[in-house]
Structure formats: C-alpha cells, structure tokens
Amino acid sequence: MVVLVGRVLVIRGVWVPLVVSGFRFRVLVGRVLVGVGPLLV
C-alpha cells in the first residue's frame, strides 16, 4: 500500500512539473506568435 502511494506521488511529482512547464511553454509560444504575427503579415 505504501509502495503504491509512493509510486503515485513519484508519478505526480514527475507529471506536475511537465504539465506546468508544458503549459508555460504554450503560453510563451502563444505570446511570441501574437507579438510576431502582425509583423509577418
């Protein structure tokens, strides 16, 4: 039981930063596209 909980915590500990960094990366790319888009057009 403890091992299972430990695995879940490890998986969450790995996934949360990935999801957060992925979201930040998308926001950053979105801002860049919004900022550069008008210049390209």
XYZ file of C-alpha atoms in Angstrom:
41
model
C 0.000 0.000 0.000
C 2.755 2.396 0.966
C 4.682 1.467 -2.166
C 1.628 2.157 -4.298
C 1.132 5.577 -2.688
C 4.836 6.270 -3.138
C 4.617 5.434 -6.823
C 1.601 7.689 -7.257
C 3.449 10.534 -5.535
C 6.504 9.966 -7.734
C 4.351 9.894 -10.865
C 2.586 13.081 -9.792
C 5.919 14.627 -8.833
C 7.131 13.925 -12.366
C 3.940 14.805 -14.222
C 3.021 18.058 -12.474
C 6.234 19.895 -13.457
C 5.919 18.533 -17.002
C 2.330 19.733 -17.311
C 3.145 23.104 -15.755
C 6.238 23.608 -17.932
C 4.259 22.488 -20.976
C 1.527 24.997 -20.166
C 4.085 27.773 -19.639
C 5.742 26.822 -22.924
C 2.401 27.046 -24.741
C 1.692 30.439 -23.194
C 5.167 31.637 -24.175
C 4.753 30.388 -27.752
C 1.302 31.998 -27.882
C 2.716 35.340 -26.784
C 5.512 35.112 -29.334
C 3.053 34.279 -32.122
C 0.780 37.149 -31.096
C 3.770 39.503 -30.990
C 5.405 38.353 -34.240
C 2.231 37.533 -36.201
C 1.346 41.136 -37.134
C 4.959 41.738 -38.216
C 4.846 38.755 -40.576
C 1.547 39.908 -42.044
